[in-house]
Coordinates of C-alpha atoms in Angstrom, one line a residue:
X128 CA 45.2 18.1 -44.8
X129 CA 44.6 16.1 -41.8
X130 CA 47.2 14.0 -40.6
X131 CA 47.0 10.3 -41.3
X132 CA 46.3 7.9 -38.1
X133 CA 48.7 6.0 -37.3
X134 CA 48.2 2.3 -35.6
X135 CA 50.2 3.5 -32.6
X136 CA 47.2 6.0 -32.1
X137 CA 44.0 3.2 -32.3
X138 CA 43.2 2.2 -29.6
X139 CA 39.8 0.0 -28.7
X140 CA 36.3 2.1 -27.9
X141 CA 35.7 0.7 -24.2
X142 CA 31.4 -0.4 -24.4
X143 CA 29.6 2.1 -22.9
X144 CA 28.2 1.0 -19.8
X145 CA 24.1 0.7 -19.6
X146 CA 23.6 -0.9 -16.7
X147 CA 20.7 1.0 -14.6
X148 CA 21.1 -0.3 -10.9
X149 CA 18.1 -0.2 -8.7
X150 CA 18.5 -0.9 -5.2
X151 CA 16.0 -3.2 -2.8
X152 CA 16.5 -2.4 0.6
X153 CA 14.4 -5.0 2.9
X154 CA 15.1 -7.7 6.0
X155 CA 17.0 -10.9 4.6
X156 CA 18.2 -11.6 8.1
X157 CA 16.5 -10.4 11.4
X158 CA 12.9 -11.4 12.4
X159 CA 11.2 -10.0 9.3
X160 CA 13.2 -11.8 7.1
X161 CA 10.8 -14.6 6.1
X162 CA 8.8 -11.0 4.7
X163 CA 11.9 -9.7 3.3
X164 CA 12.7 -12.9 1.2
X165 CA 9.0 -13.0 0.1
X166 CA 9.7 -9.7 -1.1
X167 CA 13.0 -9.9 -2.8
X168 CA 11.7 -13.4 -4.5
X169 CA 8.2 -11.3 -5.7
X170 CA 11.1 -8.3 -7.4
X171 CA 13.0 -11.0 -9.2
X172 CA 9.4 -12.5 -10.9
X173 CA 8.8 -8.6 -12.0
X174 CA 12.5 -8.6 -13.5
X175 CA 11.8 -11.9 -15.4
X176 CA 8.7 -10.4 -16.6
X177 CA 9.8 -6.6 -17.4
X178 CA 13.5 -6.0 -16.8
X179 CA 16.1 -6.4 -19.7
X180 CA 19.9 -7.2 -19.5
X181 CA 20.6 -3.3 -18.9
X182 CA 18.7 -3.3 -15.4
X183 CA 20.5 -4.9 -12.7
X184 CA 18.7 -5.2 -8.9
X185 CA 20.6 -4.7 -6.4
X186 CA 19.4 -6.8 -2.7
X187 CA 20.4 -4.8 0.1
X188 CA 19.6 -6.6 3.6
X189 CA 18.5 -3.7 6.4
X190 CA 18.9 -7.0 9.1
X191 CA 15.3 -5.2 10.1
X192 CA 16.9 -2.1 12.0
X193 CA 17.0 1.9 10.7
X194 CA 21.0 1.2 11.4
X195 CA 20.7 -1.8 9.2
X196 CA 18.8 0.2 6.7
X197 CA 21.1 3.3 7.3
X198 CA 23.9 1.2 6.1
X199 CA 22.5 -0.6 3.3
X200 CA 21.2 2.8 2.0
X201 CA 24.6 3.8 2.1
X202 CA 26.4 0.6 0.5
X203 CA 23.6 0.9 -2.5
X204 CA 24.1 4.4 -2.9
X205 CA 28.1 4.0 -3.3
X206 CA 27.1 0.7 -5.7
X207 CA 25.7 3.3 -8.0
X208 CA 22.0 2.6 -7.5
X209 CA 19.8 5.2 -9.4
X210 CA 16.9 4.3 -7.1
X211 CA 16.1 3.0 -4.1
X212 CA 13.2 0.5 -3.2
X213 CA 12.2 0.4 0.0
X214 CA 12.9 0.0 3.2
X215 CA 10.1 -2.0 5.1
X216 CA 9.9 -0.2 8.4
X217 CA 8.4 3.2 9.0
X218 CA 11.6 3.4 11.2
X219 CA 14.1 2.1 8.7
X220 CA 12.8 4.8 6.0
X221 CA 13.3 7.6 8.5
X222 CA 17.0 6.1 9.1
X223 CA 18.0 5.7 5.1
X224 CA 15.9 9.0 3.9
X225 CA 18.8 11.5 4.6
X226 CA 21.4 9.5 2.9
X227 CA 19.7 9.0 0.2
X228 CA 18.1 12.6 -0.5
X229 CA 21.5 13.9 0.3
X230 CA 22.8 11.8 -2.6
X231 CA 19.8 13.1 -5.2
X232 CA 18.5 9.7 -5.3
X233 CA 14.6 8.8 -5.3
X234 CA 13.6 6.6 -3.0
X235 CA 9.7 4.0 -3.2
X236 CA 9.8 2.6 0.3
X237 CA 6.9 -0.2 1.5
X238 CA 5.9 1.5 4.6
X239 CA 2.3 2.4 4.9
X240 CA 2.9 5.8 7.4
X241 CA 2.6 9.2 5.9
X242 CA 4.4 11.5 8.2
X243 CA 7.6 9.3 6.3
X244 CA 6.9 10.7 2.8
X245 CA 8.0 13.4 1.1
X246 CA 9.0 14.9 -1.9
X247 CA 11.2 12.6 -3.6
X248 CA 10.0 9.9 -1.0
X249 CA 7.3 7.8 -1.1
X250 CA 5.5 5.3 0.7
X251 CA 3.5 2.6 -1.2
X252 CA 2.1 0.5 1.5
X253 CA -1.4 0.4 2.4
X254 CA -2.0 3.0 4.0
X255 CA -5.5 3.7 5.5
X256 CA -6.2 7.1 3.7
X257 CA -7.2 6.0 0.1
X258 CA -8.9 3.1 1.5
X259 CA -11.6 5.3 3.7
X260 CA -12.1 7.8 0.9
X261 CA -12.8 5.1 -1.3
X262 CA -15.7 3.4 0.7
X263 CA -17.2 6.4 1.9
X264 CA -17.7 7.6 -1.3
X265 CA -19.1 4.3 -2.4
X266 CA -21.2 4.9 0.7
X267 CA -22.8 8.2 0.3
X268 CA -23.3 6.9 -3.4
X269 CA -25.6 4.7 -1.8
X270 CA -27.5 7.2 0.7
X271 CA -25.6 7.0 3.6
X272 CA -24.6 10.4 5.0
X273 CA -24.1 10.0 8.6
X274 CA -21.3 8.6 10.2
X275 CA -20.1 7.4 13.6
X276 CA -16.1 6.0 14.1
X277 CA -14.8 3.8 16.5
X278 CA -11.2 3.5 16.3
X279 CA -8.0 2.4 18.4
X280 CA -6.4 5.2 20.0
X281 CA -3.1 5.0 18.6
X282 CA -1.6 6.0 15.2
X283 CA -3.3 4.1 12.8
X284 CA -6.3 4.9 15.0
X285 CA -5.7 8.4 14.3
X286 CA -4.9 8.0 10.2
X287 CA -8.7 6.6 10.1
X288 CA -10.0 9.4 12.0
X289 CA -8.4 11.9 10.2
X290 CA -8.9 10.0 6.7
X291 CA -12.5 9.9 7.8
X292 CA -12.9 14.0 8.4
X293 CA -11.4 14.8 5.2
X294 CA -13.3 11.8 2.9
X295 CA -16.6 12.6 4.5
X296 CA -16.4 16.6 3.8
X297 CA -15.5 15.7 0.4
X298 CA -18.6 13.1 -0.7
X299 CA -20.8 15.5 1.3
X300 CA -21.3 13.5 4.2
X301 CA -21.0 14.2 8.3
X302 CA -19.3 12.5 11.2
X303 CA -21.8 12.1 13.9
X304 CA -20.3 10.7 16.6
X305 CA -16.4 9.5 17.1
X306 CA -15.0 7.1 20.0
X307 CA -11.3 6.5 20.3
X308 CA -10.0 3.4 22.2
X309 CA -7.1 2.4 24.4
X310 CA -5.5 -0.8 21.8
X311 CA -5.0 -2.8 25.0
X312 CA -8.3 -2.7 26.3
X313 CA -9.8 -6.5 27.0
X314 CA -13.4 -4.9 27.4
X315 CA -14.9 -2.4 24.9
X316 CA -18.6 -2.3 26.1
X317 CA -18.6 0.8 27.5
X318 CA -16.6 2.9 24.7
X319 CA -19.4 0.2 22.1
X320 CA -22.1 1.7 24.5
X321 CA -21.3 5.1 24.4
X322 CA -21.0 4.5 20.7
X323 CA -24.8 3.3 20.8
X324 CA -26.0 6.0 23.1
X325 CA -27.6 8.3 20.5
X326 CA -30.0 5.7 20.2
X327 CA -31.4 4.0 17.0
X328 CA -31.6 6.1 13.9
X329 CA -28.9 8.4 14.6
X330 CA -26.4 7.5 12.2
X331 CA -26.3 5.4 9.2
X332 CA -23.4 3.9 9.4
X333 CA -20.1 3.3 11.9
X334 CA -16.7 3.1 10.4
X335 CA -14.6 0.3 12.6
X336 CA -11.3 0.6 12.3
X337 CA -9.7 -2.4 13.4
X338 CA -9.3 -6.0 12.3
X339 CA -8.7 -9.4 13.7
X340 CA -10.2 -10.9 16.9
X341 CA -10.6 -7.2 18.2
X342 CA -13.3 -6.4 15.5
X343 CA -15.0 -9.6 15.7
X344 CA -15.3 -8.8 19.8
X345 CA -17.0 -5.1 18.7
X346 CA -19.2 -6.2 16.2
X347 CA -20.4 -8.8 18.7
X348 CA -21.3 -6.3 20.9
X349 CA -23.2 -3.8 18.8
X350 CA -26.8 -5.9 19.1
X351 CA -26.4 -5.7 22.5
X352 CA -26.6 -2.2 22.5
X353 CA -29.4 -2.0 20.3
X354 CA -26.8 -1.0 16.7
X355 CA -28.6 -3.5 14.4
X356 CA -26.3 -4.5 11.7
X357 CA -28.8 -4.5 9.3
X358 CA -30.2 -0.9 9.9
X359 CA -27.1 0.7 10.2
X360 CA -24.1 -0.1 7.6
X361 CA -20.7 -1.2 9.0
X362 CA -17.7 0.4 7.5
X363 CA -14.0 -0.9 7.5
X364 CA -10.8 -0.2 6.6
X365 CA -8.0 -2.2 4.6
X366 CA -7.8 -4.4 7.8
X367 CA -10.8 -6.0 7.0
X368 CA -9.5 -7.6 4.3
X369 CA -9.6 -10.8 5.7
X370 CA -11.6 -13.6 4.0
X371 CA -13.1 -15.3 7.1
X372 CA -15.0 -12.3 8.7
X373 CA -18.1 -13.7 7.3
X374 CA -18.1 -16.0 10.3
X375 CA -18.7 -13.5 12.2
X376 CA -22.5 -12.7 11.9
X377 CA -22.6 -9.0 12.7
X378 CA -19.9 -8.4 10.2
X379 CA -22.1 -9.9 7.5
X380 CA -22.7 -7.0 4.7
X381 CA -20.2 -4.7 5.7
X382 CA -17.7 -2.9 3.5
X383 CA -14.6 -2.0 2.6
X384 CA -12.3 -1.4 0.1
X385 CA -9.1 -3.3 -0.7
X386 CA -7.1 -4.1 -4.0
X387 CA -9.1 -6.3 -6.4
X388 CA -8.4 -10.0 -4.8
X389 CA -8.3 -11.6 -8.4
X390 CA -4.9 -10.1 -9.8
X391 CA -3.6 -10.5 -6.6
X392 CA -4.8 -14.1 -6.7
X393 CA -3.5 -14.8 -10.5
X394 CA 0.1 -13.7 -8.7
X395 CA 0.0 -15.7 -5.9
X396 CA -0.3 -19.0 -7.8
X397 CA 2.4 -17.8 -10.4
X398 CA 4.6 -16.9 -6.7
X399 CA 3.4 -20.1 -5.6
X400 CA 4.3 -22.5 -8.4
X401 CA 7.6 -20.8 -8.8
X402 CA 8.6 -21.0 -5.4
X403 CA 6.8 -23.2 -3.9
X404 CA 5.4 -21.4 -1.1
X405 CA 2.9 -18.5 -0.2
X406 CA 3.5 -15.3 -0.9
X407 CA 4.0 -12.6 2.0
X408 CA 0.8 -10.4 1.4
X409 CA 3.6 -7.6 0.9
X410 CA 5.2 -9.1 -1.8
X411 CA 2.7 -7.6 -4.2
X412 CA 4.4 -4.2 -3.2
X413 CA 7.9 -5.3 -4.3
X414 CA 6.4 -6.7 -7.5
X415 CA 4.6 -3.6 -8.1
X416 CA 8.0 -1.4 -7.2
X417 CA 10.2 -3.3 -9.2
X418 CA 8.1 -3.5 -12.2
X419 CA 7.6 0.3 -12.0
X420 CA 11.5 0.4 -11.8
X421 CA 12.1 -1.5 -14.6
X422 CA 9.5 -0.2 -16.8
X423 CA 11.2 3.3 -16.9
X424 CA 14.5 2.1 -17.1
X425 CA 13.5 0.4 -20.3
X426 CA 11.4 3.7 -21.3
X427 CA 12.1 6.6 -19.3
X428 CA 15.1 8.3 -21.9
X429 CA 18.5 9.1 -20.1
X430 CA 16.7 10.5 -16.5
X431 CA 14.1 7.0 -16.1
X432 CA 13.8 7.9 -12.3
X433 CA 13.5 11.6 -12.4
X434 CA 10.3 13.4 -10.6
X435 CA 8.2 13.9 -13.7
X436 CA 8.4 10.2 -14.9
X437 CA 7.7 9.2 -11.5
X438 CA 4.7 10.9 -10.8
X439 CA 2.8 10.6 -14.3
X440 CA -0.4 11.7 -13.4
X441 CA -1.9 8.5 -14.9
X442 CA -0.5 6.3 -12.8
X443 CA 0.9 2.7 -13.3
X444 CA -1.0 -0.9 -13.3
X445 CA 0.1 -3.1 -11.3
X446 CA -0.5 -6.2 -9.4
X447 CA -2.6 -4.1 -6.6
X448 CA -4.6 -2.1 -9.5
X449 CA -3.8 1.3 -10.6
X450 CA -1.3 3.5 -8.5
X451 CA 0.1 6.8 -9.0
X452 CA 3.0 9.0 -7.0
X453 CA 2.1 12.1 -5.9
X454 CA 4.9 14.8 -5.4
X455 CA 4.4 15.2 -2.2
X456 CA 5.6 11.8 -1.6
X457 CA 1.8 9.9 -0.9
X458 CA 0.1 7.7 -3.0
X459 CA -3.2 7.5 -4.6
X460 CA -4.5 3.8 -5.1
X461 CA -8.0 2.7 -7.1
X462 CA -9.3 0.2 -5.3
X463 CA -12.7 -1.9 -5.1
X464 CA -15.0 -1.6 -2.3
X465 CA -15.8 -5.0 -0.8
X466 CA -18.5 -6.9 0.9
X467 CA -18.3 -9.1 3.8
X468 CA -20.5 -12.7 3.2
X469 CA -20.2 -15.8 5.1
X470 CA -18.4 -17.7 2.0
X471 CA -15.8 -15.3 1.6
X472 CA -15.5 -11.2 0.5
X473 CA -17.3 -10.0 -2.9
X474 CA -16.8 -6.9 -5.0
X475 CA -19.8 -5.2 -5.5
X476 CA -18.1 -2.0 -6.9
X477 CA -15.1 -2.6 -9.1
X478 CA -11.6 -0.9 -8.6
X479 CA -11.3 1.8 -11.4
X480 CA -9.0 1.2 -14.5
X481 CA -8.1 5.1 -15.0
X482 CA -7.5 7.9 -12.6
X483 CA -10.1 10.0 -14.4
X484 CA -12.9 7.6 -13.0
X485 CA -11.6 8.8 -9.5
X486 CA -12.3 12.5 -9.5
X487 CA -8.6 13.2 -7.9

């Protein structure tokens, strides 16, 4: 017969302890920090809306730096965070990676460069690849099957121009003609003319992969070489997302694809009234991260951040449409191909609400 307990012998169950900590790793001081704060401010509106009293988020300042980020991996990582959102920089996630893949901890950073994922890493920023597969499909939907590219000759220059090889071999499509760029150049008429020298009718349409007064200066120039914008189709990439091209006459009717603008809009005014400013366009990133985060927390069973809850093959919805983490540490995004108009961008093709629309 069992001994009787004696009140020397009961002593108080401590509460088990449920909090899930998740790490944000971004620049609150530094000359990004107006960006980091936009970011950390967008991550608290996804805990108000998802997160419960068991998740707690953790704001880690990287001061902008890979040794800032180094050392705020570390300090999260000894705070107990499960997972580890962000850094910013493509130099910052390089810095914090090996710390936290030593440690067996996942990590969503918001750069947009692919040579920093990997498995167990990934990079959730914009990055040029889904974007170009995305409109060229869209464009050989639509009868165009010859390409030219003009791009920057520099990294991103080379994403597109890679992006473009692959994305064109897969909808069945060729590149006809490629011209790369030096970024500083103040005169691009002869790379716009050599561009042109095929004469009309040799390709249906030129991918231009730049943005800002740069792209305005090119597609100025095309008419002058005999590229009629209306003849042949101009193609962009996710920095053409900008809603004052139209004023640009040559750009008029050219695509691109780009997150649907009107949940993005929808969260800039909820940003806006609660903290009564503009958004950082990265912010939707955090948001997206953080909701992720707290989504599995909530739902994920005793391992929310492990591999295989991670990278559900169907993906998440969030603020930027439908996402999905690959295991090798990339992303694949739906996204809506745009048209350039002189009132502002339009969709003409809807961003996709499953990954079974896609094809991949």
């Amino acid at each position: 017969m069992p001994a009787p307990i004696t009140s020397e012998q009961l002593q108080p169950v401590s509460p088990v302890d449920r909090t899930v900590k998740v790490a944000l790793l971004v620049p609150l001081t530094g000359n990004a920090a107006e960006i980091g704060q936009g970011m950390l401010d967008a991550a608290q509106m996804a805990l108000f809306d998802l997160g419960d009293d068991d998740f707690q988020l953790v704001p880690r300042d990287t001061k902008g730096t890979p040794g800032g980020a180094s050392e705020a991996a570390r300090a999260a990582l000894a705070d107990g965070a499960k997972l580890i959102l962000g850094p910013l920089f493509s130099s910052s996630v390089g810095a914090a990676r090996p710390a936290v893949q030593g440690a067996g901890v996942s990590m969503i950073s918001f750069s947009n460069n692919p040579t920093q994922a990997a498995n167990g890493a990934w990079t959730i920023g914009f990055a040029p690849d889904n974007q170009v597969r995305r409109v060229v499909s869209y464009a050989k939907s639509q009868g165009i099957n010859r390409i030219s590219v003009m791009a920057p000759r520099d990294g991103y220059g080379e994403a597109v121009t890679s992006a473009l090889t692959t994305a064109a071999s897969d909808a069945g499509a060729r590149i006809v003609r490629t011209e790369r760029y030096d970024p500083a150049s103040t005169d691009l008429s002869p790379t716009v003319q050599s561009l042109a020298s095929g004469g009309p009718g040799s390709t249906d349409a030129i991918m231009l992969a730049d943005g800002g007064p740069k792209l305005r200066s090119v597609a100025s120039l095309l008419p002058a070489f005999q590229v009629d914008p209306a003849q042949v189709k101009l193609l962009g990439t996710g920095l053409w997302d900008d809603p004052t091209l139209g004023t640009e006459p040559a750009l008029v009717g050219g695509w691109y694809a780009a997150p649907d603008p009107a949940a993005r809009r929808e969260f800039e005014q909820r940003f806006e009234a609660t903290y009564g400013r503009k958004p950082p366009r990265l912010a939707t990133l955090a948001y997206d991260a953080a909701a992720l985060a707290a989504v599995l927390a909530r739902n994920g069973g005793p391992a929310p951040f492990d591999t295989l809850n991670l990278t559900n093959p169907n993906g998440f919805a969030g603020v930027d449409g439908i996402f999905r983490l690959r295991p090798d540490g990339l992303v694949d995004r739906g996204l809506a191909v745009m048209e350039v108009t002189p009132s502002g961008n339009r969709v003409i093709d809807p961003a996709p609400t499953s990954f079974q629309t896609l094809g991949y």
